[in-house]
Coordinates of N, CA and C in Angstrom, one line a residue:
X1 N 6.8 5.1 17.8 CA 7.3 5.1 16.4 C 7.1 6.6 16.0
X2 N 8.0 6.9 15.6 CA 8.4 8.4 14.9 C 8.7 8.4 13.6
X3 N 8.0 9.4 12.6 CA 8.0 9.3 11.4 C 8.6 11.0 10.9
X4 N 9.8 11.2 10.6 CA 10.3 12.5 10.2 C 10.3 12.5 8.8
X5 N 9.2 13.9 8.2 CA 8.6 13.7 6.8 C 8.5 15.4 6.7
X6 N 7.9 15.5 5.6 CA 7.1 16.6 5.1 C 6.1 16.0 3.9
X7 N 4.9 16.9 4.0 CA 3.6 16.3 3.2 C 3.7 16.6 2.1
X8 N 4.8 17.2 1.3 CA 4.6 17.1 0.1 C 5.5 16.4 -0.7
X9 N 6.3 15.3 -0.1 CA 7.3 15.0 -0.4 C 6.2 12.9 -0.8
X10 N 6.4 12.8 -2.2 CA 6.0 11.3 -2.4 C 6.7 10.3 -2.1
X11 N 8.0 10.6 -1.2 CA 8.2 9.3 -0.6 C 8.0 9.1 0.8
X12 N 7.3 10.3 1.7 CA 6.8 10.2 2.3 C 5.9 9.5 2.8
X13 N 5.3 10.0 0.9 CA 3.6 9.9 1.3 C 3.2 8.1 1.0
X14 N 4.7 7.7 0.3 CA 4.6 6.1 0.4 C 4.6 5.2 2.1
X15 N 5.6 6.3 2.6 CA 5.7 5.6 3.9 C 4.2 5.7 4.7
X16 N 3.7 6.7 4.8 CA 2.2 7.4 5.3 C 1.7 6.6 5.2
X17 N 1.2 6.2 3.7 CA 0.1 5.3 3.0 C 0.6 3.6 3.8
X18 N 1.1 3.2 3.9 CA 1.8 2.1 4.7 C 1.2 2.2 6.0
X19 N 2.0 3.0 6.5 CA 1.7 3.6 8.1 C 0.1 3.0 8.1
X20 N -0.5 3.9 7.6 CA -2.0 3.4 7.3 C -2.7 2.3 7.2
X21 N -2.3 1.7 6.2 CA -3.1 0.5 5.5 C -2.7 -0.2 6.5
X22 N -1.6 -0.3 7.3 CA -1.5 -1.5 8.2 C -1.6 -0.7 9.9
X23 N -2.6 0.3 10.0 CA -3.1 0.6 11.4 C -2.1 0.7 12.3
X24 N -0.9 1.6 11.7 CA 0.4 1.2 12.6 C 0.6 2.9 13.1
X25 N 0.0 2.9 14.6 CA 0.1 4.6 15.3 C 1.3 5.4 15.6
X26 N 1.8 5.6 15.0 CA 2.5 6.5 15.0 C 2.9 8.5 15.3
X27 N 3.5 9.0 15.6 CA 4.0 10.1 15.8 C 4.6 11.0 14.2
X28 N 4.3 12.0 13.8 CA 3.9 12.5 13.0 C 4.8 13.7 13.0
X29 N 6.2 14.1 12.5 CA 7.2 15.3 12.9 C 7.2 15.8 11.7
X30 N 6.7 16.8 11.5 CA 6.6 17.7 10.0 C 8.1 18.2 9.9
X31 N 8.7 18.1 8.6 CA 10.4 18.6 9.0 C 10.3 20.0 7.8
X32 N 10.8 21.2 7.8 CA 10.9 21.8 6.7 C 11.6 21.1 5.8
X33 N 10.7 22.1 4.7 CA 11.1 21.4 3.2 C 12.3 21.7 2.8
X34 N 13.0 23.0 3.3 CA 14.5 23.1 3.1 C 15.3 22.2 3.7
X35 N 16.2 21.5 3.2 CA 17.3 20.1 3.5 C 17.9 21.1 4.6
X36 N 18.5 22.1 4.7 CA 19.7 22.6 5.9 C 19.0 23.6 6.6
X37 N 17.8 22.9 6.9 CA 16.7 23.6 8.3 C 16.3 22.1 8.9
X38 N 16.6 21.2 8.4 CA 16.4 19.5 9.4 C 17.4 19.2 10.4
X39 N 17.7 19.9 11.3 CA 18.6 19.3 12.3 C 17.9 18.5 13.0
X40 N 16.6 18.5 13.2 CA 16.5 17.1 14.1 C 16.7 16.4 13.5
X41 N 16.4 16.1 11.7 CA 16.1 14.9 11.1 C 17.8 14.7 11.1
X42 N 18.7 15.6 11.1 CA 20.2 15.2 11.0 C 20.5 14.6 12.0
X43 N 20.1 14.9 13.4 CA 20.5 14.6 14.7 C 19.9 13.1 14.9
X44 N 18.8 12.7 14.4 CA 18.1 11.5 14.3 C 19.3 10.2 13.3
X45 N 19.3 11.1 12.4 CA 20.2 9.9 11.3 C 21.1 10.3 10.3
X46 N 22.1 11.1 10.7 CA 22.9 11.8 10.5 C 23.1 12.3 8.6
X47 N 21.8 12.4 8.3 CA 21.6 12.3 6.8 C 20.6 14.0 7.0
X48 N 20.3 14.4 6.0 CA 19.1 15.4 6.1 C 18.0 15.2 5.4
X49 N 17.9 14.0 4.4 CA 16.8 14.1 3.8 C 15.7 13.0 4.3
X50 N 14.5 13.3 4.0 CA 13.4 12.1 4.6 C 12.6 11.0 3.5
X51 N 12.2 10.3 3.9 CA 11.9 10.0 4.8 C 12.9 9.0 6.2
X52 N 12.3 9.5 7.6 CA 13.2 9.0 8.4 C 11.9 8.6 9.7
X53 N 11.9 6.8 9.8 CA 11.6 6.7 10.9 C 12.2 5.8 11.8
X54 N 11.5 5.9 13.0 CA 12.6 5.3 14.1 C 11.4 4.9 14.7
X55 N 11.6 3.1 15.2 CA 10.9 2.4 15.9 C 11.7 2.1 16.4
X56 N 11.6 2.4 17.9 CA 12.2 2.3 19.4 C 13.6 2.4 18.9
X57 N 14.7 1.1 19.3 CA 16.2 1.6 19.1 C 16.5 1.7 17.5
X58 N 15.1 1.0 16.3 CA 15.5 1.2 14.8 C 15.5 2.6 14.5
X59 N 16.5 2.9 13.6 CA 16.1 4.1 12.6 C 16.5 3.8 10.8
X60 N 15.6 3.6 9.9 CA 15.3 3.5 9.0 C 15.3 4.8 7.8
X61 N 16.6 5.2 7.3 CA 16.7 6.5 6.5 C 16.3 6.7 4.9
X62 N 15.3 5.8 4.4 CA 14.7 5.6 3.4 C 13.4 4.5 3.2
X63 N 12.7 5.4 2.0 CA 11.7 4.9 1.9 C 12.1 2.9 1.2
X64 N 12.8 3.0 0.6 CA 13.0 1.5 0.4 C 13.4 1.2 1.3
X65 N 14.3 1.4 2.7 CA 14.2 0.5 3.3 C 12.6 0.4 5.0
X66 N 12.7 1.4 4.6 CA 11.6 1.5 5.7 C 10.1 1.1 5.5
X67 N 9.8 0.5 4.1 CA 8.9 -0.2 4.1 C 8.4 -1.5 3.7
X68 N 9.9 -2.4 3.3 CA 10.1 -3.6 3.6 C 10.3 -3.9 5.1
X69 N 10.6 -3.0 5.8 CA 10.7 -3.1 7.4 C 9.1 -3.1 8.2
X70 N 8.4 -2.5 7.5 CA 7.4 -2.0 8.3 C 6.4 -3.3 7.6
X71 N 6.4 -3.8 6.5 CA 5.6 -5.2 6.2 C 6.6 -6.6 6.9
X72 N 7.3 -6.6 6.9 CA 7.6 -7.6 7.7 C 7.3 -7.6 9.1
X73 N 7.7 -6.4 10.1 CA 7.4 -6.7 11.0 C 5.9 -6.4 11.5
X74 N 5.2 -5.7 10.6 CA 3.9 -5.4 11.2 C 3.2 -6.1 10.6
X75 N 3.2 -6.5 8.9 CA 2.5 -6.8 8.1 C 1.5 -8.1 8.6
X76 N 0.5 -8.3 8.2 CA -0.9 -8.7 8.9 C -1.2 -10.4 7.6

């Protein structure tokens, strides 16, 4: 699982805090904070802004949807 973020960004840090609380290990890709310096995050999901994660063939290009995804499938 791959998480394309920057740490100052609070929807991030919703996804993070998630990540966390439910012990889910993940990969950690710091993206600059400038939107038209993210080509991976564009090449990933053809969007530039984050948060963006990808669990195996998922990719998930916001925090609303990526953390109804990550309690359902992980949630404990």
């Amino acid at each position: 699982m791959k998480l394309y973020q920057f740490e100052s960004c609070p929807y991030c840090k919703m996804v993070r805090e998630a990540l966390s609380d439910l012990e889910i290990t993940y990969i950690n890709i710091n993206v600059p904070r400038e939107r038209s310096k993210r080509q991976e995050v564009f090449e990933v999901s053809k969007q530039w802004t984050v948060p963006v994660l990808v669990d195996g063939d998922v990719m998930l290009d916001d925090e609303e949807k990526i953390l109804p995804y990550l309690a359902e499938k992980y949630g404990k």
